[in-house]
Coordinates of C-alpha atoms and ligand atoms in Angstrom, one line a residue:
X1 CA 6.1 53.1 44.8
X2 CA 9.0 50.4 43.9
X3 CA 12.1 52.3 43.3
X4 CA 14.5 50.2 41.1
X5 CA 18.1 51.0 39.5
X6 CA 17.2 49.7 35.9
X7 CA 13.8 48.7 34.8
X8 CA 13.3 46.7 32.0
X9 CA 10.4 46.8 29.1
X10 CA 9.9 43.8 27.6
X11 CA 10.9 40.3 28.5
X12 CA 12.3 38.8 25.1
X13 CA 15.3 37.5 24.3
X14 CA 16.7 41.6 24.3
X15 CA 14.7 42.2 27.5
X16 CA 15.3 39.2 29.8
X17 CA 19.0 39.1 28.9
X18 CA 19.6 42.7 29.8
X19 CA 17.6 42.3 33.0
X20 CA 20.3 39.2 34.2
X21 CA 23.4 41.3 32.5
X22 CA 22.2 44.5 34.8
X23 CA 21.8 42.5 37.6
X24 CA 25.0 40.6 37.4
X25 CA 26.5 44.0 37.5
X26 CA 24.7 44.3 40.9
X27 CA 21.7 46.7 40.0
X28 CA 18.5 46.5 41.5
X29 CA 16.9 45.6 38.9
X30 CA 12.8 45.3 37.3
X31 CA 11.5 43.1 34.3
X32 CA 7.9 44.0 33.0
X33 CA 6.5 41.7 30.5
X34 CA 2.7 41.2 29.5
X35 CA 3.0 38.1 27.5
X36 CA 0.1 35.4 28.4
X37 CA 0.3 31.9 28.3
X38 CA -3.0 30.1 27.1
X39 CA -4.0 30.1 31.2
X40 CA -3.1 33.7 31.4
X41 CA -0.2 33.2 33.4
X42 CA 3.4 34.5 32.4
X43 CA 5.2 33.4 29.6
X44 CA 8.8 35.2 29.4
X45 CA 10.6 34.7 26.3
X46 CA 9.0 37.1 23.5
X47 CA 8.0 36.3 20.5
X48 CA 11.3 34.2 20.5
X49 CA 10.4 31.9 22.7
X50 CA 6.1 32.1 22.3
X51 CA 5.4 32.1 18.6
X52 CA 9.3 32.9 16.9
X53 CA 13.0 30.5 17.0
X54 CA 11.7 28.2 19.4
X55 CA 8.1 26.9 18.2
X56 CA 9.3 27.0 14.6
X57 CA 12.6 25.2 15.4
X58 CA 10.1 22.5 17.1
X59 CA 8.1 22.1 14.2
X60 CA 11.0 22.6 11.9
X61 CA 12.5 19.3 13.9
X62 CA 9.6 17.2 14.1
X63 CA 8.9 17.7 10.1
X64 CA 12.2 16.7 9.1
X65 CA 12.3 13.4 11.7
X66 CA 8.8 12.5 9.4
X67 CA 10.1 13.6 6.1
X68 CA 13.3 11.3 6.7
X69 CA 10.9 8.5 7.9
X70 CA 8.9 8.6 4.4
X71 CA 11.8 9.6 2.3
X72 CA 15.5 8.5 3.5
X73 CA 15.3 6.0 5.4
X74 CA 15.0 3.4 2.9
X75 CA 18.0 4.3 1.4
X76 CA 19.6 3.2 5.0
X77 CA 18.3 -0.1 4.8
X78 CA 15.3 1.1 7.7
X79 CA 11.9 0.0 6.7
X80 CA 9.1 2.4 8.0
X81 CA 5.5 0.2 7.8
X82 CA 2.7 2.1 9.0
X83 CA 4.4 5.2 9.0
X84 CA 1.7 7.9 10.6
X85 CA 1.4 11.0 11.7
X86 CA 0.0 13.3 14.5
X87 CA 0.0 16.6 14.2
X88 CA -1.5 17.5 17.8
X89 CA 1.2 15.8 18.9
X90 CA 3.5 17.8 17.1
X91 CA 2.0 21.0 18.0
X92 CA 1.8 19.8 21.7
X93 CA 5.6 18.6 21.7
X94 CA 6.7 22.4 20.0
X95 CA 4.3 23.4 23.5
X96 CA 6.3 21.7 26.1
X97 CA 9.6 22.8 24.6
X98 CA 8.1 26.7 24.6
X99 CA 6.8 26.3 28.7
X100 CA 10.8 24.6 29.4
X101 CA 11.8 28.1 27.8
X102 CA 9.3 30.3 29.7
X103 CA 10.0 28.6 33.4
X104 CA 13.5 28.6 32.3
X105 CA 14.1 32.7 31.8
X106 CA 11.4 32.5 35.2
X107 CA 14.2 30.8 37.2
X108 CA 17.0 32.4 35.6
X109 CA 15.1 35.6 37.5
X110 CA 14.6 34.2 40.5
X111 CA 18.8 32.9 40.7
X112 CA 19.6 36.4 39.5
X113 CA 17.0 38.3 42.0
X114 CA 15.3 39.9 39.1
X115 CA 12.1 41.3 39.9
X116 CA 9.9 40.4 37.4
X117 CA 6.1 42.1 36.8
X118 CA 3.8 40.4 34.6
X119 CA 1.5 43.3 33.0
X120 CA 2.1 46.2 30.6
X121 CA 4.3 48.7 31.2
X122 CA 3.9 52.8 30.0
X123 CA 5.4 55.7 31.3
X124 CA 3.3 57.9 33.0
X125 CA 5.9 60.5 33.7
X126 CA 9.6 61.6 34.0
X127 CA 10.4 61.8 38.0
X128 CA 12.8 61.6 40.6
X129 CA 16.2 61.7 38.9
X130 CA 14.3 58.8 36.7
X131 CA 11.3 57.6 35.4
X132 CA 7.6 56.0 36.4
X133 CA 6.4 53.3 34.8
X134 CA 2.6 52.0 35.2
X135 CA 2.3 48.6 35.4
X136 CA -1.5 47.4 34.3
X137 CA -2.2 43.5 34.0
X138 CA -2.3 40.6 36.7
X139 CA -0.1 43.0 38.7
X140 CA -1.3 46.5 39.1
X141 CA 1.5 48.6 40.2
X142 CA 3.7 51.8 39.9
X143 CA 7.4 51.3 39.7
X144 CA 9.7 54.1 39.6
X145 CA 13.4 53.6 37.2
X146 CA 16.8 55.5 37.5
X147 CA 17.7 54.1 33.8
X148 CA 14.9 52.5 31.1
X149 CA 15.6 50.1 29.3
X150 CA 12.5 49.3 26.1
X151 CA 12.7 45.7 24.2
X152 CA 9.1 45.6 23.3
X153 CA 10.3 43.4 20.4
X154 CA 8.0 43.6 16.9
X155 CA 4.9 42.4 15.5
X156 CA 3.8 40.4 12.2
X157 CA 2.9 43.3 9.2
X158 CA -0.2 42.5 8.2
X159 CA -1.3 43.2 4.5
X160 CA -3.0 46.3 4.2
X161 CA -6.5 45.7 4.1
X162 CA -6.5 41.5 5.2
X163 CA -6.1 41.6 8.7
X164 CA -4.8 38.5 10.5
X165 CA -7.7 36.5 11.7
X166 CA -5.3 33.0 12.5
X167 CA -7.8 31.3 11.4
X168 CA -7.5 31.7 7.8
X169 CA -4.9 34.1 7.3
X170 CA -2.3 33.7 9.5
X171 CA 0.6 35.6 11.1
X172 CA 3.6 33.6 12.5
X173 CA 1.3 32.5 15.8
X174 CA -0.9 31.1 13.8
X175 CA 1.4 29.3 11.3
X176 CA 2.8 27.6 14.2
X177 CA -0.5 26.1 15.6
X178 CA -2.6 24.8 12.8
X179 CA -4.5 21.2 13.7
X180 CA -4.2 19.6 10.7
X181 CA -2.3 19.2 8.0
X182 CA -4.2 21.8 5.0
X183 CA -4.1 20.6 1.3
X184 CA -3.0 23.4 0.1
X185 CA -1.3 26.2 1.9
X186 CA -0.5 29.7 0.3
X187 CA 2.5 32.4 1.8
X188 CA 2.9 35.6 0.9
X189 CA 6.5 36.5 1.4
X190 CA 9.2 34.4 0.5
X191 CA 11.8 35.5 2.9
X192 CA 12.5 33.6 6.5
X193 CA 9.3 33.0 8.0
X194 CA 8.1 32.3 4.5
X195 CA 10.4 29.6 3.9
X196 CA 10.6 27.8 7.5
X197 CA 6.8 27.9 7.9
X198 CA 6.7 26.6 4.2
X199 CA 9.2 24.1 4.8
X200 CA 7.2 22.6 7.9
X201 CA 4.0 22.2 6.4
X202 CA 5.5 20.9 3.0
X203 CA 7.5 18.3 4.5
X204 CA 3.9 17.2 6.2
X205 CA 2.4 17.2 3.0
X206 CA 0.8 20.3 2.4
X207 CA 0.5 21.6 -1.1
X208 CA 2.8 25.0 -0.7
X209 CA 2.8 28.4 -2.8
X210 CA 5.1 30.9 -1.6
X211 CA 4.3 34.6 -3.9
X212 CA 7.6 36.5 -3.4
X213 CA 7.0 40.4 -4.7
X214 CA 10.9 40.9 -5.3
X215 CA 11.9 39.2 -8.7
X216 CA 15.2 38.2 -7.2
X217 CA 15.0 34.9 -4.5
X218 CA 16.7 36.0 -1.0
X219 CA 18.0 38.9 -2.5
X220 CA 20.1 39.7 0.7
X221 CA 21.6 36.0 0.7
X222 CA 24.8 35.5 -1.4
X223 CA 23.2 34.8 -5.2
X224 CA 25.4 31.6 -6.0
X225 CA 23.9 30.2 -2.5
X226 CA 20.5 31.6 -2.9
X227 CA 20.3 29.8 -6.2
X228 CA 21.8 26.7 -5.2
X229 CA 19.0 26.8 -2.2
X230 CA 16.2 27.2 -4.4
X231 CA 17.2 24.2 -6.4
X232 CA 16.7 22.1 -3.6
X233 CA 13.2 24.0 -2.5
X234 CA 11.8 23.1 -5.7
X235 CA 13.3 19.6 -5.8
X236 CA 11.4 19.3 -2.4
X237 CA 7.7 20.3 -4.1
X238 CA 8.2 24.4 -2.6
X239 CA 6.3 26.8 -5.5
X240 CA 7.8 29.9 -5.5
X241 CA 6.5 32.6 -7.6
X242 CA 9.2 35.6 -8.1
X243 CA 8.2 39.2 -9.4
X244 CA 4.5 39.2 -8.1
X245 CA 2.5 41.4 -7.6
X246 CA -0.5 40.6 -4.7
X247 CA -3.9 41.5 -5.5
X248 CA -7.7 40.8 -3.7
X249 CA -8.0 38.4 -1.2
X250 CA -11.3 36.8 -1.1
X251 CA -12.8 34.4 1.4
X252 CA -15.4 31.3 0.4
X253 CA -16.5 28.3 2.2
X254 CA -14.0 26.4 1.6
X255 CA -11.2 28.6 2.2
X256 CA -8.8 31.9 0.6
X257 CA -8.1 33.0 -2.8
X258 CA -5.6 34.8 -3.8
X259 CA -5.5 37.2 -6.9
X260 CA -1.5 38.1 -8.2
X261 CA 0.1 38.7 -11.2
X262 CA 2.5 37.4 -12.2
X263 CA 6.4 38.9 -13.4
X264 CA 4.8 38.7 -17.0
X265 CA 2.0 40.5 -16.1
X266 CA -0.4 37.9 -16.5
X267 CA -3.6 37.6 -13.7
X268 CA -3.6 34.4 -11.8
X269 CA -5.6 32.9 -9.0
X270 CA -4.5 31.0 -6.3
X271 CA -7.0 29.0 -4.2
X272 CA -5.8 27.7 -0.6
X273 CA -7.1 26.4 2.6
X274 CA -4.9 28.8 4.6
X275 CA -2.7 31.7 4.0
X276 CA 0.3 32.4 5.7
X277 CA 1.1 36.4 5.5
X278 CA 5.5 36.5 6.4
X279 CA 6.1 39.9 4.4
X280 CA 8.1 41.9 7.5
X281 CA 7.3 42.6 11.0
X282 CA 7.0 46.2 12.8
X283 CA 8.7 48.0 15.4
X284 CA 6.3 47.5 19.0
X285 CA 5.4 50.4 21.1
X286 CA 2.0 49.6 21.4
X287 CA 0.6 50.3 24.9
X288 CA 4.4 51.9 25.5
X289 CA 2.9 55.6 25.6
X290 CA 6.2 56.7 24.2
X291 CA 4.4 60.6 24.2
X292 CA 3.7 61.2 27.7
X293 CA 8.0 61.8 28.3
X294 CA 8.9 62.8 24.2
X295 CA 10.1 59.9 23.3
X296 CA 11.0 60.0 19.8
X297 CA 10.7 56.8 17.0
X298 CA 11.1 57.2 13.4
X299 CA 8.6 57.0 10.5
X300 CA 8.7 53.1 10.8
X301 CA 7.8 53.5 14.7
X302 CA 10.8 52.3 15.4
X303 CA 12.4 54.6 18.8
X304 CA 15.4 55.9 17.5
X305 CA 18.5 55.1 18.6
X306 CA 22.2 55.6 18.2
X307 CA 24.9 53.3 17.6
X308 CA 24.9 52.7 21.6
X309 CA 20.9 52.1 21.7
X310 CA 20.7 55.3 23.5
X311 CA 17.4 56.9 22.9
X312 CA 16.0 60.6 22.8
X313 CA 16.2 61.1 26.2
X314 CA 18.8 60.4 29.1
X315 CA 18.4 57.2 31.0
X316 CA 16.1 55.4 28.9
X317 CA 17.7 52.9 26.5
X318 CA 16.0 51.1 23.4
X319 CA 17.1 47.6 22.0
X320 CA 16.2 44.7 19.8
X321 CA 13.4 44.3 16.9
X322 CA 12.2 48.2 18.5
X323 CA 15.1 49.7 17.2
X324 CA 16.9 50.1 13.7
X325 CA 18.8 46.7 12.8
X326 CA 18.4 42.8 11.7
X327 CA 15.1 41.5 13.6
X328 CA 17.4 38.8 15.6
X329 CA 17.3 37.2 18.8
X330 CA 20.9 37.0 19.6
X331 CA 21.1 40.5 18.1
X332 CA 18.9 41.8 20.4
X333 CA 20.5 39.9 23.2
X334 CA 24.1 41.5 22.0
X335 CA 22.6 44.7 22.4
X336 CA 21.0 44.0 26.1
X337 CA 24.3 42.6 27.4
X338 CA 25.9 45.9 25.8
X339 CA 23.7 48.4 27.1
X340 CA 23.8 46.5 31.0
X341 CA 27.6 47.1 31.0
X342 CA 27.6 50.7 29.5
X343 CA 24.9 51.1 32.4
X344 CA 27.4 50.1 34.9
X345 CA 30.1 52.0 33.2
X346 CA 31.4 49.7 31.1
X347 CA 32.4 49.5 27.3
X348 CA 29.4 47.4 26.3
X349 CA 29.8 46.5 22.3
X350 CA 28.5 44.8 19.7
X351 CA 29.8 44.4 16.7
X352 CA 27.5 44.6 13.5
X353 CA 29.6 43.2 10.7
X354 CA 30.0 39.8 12.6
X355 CA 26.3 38.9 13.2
X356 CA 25.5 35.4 11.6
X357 CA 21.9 34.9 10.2
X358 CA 20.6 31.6 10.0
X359 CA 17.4 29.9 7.7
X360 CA 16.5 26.6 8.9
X361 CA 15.4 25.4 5.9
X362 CA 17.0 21.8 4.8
X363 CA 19.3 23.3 3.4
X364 CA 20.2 25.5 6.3
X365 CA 21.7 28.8 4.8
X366 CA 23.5 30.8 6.9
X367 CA 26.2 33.7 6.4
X368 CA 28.5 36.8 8.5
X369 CA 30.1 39.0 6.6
X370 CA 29.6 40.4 2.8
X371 CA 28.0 39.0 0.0
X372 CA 30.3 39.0 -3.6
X373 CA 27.5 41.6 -5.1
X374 CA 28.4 43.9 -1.5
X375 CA 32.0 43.4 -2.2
X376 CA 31.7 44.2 -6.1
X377 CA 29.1 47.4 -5.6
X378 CA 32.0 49.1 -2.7
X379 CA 34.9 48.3 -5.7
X380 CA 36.6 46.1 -2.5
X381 CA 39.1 43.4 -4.8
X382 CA 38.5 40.0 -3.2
X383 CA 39.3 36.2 -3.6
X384 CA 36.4 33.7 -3.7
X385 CA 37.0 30.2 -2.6
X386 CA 33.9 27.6 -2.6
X387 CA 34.0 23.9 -1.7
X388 CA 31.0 21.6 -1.9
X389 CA 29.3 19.4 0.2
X390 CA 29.9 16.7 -2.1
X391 CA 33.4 16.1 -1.6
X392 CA 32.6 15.8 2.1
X393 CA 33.3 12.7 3.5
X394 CA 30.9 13.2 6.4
X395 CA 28.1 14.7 3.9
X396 CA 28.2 11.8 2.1
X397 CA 27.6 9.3 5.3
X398 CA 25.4 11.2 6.7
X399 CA 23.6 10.8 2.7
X400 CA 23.1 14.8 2.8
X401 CA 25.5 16.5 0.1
X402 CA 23.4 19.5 -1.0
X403 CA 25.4 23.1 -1.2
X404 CA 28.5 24.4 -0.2
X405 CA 31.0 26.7 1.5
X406 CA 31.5 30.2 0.1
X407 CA 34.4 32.3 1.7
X408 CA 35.1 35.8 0.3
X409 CA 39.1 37.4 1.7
X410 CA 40.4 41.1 0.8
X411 CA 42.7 40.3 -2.5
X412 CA 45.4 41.7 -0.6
X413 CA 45.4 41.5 2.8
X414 CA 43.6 37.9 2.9
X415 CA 41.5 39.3 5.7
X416 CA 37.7 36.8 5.6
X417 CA 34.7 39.4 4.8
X418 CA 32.3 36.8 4.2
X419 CA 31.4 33.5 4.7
X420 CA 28.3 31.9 3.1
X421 CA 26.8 28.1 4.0
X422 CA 24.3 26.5 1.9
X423 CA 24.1 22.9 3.3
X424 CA 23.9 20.4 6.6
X425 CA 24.3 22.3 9.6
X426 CA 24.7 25.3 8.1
X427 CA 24.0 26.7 11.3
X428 CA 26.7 25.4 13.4
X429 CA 29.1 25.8 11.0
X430 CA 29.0 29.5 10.6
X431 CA 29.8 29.9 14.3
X432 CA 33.8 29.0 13.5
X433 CA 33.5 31.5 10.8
X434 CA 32.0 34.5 12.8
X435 CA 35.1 33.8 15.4
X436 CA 37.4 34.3 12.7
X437 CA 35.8 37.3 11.7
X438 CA 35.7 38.7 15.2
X439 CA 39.3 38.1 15.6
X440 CA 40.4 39.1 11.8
X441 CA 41.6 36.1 10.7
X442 CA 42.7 35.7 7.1
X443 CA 41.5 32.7 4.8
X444 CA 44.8 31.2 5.5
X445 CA 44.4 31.4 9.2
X446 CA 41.4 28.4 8.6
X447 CA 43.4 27.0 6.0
X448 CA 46.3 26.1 8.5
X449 CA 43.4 25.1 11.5
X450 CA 43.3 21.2 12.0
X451 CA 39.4 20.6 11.1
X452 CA 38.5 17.1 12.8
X453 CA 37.9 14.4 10.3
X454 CA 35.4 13.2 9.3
X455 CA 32.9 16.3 9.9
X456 CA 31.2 19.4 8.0
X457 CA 33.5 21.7 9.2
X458 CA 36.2 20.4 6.8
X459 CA 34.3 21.7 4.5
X460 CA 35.1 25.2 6.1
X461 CA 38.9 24.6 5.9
X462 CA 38.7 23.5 2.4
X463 CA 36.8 26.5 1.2
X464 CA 39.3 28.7 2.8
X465 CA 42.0 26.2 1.0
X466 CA 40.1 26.9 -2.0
X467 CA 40.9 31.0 -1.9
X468 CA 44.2 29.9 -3.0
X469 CA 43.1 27.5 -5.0
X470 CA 44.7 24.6 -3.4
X471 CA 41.6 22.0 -2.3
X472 CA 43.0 19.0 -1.7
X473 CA 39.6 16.7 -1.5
X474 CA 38.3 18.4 -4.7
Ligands
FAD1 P1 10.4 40.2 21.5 O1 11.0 38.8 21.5 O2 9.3 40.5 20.5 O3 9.9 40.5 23.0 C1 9.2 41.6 23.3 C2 8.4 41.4 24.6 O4 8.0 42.6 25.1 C3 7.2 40.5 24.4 O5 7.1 39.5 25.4 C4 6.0 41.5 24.5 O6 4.8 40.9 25.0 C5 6.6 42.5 25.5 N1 6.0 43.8 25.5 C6 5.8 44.6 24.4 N2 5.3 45.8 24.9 C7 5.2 45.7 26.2 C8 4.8 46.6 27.2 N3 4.4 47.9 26.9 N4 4.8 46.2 28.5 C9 5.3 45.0 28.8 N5 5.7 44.1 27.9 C10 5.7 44.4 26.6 N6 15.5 35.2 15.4 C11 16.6 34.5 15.4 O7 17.7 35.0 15.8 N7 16.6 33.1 15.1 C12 15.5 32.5 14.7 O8 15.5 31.3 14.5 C13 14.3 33.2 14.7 N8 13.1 32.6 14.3 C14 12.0 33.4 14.3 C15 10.8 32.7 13.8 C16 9.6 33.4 13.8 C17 8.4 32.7 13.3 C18 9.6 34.8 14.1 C19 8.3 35.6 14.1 C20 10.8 35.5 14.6 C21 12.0 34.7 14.6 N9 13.2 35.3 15.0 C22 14.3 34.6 15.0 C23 13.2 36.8 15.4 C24 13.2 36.9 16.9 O9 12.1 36.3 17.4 C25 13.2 38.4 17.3 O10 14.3 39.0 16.6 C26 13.4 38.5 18.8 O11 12.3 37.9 19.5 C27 13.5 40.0 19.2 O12 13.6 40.1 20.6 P2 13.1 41.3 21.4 O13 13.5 41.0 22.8 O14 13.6 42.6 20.7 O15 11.5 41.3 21.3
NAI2 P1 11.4 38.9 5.7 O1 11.8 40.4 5.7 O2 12.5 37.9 6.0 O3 10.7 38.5 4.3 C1 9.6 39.2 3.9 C2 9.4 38.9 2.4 O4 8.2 39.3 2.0 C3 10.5 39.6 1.5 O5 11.1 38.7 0.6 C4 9.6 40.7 0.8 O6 10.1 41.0 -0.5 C5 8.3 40.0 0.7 N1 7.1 40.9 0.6 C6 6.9 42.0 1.3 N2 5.7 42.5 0.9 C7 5.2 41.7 0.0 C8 4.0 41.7 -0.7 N3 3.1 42.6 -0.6 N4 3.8 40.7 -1.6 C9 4.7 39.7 -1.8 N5 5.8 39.6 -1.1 C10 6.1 40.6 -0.2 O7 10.2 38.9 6.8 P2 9.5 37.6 7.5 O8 9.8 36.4 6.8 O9 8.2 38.0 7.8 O10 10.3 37.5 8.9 C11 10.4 38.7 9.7 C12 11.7 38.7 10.4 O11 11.8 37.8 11.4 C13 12.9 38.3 9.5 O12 13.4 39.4 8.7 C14 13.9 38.0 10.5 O13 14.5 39.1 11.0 C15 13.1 37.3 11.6 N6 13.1 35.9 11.5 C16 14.3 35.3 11.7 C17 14.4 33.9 11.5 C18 15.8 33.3 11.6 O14 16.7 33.9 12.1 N7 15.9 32.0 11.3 C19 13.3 33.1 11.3 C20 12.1 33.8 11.1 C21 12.0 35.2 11.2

């Protein structure tokens, strides 16, 4: 039996990065992960790096470099003739970028001396001052663990009923491997998967539905940049039916239909050649056998956790999409990096108010912080200062002047409890804004920051101007 100071559940973007952070610390330390690439080998990453942020943020890529080839580029003076397109190309590109990832985290273990196991791992039982953990896959082996850590990540929620075939109704996996571009593609779900995944095959040219159950669009997004968002989804041909309620799902010849109704309560019929199902994913712990040491989950099958990611028992640890907490990858990274150092003895911490969320839709949205109806609801008294993209002088060159900048500062203090992004880069942008946050800057803190000209970002500074109502480009 392999005795090891840490061993590590999981290898996903939680997993693998806890597994480097131990070992950094100078642990001895064990990675198990069963994920199978198409030849059965290894493929470390998680549903990050297999069928999650990476694939999607391929195809995400390659559908916008076509889009602005049949839409935008004329309007640069660049003629397209001919203009074609490949889809197993694109699907094998989104491949190679995925294997860099896997062999990536694969040397990463190797620099770090990380042992890594490809198999499933369970407990078998608690032992030695530790735990034993069966490995069962290409290796076969029995490892024994002074401290646990579990990042079995999540799986796609299927609808109750119409299980995922990835053929016809597809999960996330499938969404991000179909052949050919489908005439008409329905989603159930209108929330991130629902919108990236629609976003890709729209931009190809697929006919796309998205039914949404919730009457409200992105409830959890900021509502003056969820609205401004779905202005320019259904500008770009994205249906997206509000208030509905999902009923049979049949299954012909020539592809799915979809019964709903509708927020007026009227029956409707939807008829695709694929569905994509993005309405959630589930807590893991498949294959885990959580009951043979008592550990305990919740009534999601989540393991429960405290604010540390300690679990029910000493020495075993629980972190990323398994536990309570925004299904993230740099989330569950946080927490593996956190729980590595409180391992060794250190303050490991991550702090929940600052992590950004991202949809990489065109626009991007992103946002840290409070929205204005989480401010209003907790009676806080803030200041709202919003600048758009269209006073940007880079926006404007770059010919991409949808949305805005949202911050949201304490009334009296000036303290930034929110920022929200609807627009270019959306993504990057936030990152300046989760710093100040991190380091409790006030509104005026960005304000008095010299933003580089011409870029986005001075549309950052400007909205922070704009708390005290002092733009000067708008
Ligand atoms: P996972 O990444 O799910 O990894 C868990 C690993 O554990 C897997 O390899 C699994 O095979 C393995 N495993 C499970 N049980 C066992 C066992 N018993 N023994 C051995 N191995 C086991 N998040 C973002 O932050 N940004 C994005 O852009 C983004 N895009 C996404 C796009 C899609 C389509 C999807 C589906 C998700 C996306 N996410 C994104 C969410 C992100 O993928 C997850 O939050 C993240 O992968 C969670 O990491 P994890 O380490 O907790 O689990
Ligand atoms: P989601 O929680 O983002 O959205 C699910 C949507 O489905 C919700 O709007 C919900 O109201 C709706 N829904 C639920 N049941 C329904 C039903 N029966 N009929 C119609 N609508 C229904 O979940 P999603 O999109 O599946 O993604 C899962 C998670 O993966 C995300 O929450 C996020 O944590 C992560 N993710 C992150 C990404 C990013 O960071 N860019 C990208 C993709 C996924």
């Amino acid at each position: 039996m392999k005795q090891f100071d840490v061993i590590v559940i999981g290898g996903g973007p939680g997993g693998y990065i806890a597994a480097i952070r131990a070992a950094q610390l100078g642990m001895n330390v064990a990675c198990v992960d069963e994920w199978k690439d198409k030849q059965g080998g290894p493929a470390l990453g998680g549903t990050c790096t297999n069928v999650g942020c990476i694939p999607s943020k391929a195809l995400l890529q390659s559908s916008e470099h076509f889009d602005q080839a049949a839409h935008h580029f004329a309007e640069h003076g660049i003629g397209v003739a001919g203009l074609s397109l490949d889809v197993g190309q694109m699907v094998a590109r989104k491949d190679v970028v995925v294997k860099q990832n896997n062999d990536g985290i694969l040397y990463l273990f190797k620099k770090n001396k990380v042992s890594f196991f490809h198999g499933r791992g369970s407990f078998v039982k608690a032992a030695d001052g530790g735990y034993e953990i069966k490995v069962s896959g290409s290796a076969e082996e029995t490892l024994v663990g002074t401290q646990i850590v579990i990042a079995t990540g999540s799986t796609a929620r299927a609808l109750p009923g119409t299980p995922f075939d990835e053929q016809m109704v597809l999960s996330n996996d499938g969404a991000l491997r179909i052949g050919a571009v489908p005439k008409k593609l329905a989603l159930i779900g209108s929330g991130v998967i629902g919108l990236e995944m629609g976003s890709v095959w729209r931009r190809l040219g697929a006919e796309v539905t998205i039914l949404e159950a919730l009457p409200e669009f992105l409830g959890a997004v900021d509502q003056q940049i969820a609205k401004e968002a779905h202005k320019a989804f259904v500008k770009q041909g994205l249906k997206i039916e509000l208030g509905v309620t999902v009923g049979a799902i049949k299954f012909g010849k020539k592809g799915v239909s979809v019964a709903w109704t509708n927020a007026k309560g009227e029956a409707q019929l939807l008829e695709a050649d694929k569905l994509i199902v993005s309405i959630g994913r589930v807590p893991n712990t498949i294959g885990l056998k959580a009951d043979a040491v008592g550990l305990k989950l919740d009534e999601r099958g989540a393991i429960v956790v405290d604010d540390e990611c300690r679990t029910s028992l000493p020495k075993v640890w629980a972190i990323g999409d398994v536990v309570r907490g925004p299904m993230l990858a740099h989330k569950a990274e946080e927490e593996g990096v956190a729980v590595a150092e409180r391992i060794a003895g250190q303050h490991g911490h991550v702090n929940f108010n600052t992590i950004p969320w991202v949809i990489y839709t065109n626009p991007e949205i992103a946002w840290v912080g409070q929205t204005e109806a989480q401010l209003k609801a907790s009676g806080r008294a803030y200041k709202a200062g919003t600048f758009p993209f269209l006073a940007n002088g880079r926006a404007r060159a770059l010919g991409d002047t949808t949305g805005m900048v949202k911050m949201l500062a304490d009334a009296a203090t000036d303290e930034i409890l929110g920022v929200h992004i609807v627009g270019p880069m959306a993504s990057e942008l936030i990152a300046e804004c989760v710093m100040a946050m991190e380091f409790r800057a006030s509104s005026e803190d960005i304000a008095r920051i010299c933003h580089a000209h011409p870029s986005l970002s001075e549309a950052t500074k400007e909205a922070a101007l704009a708390v005290e109502k002092r733009t000067l480009n708008f």
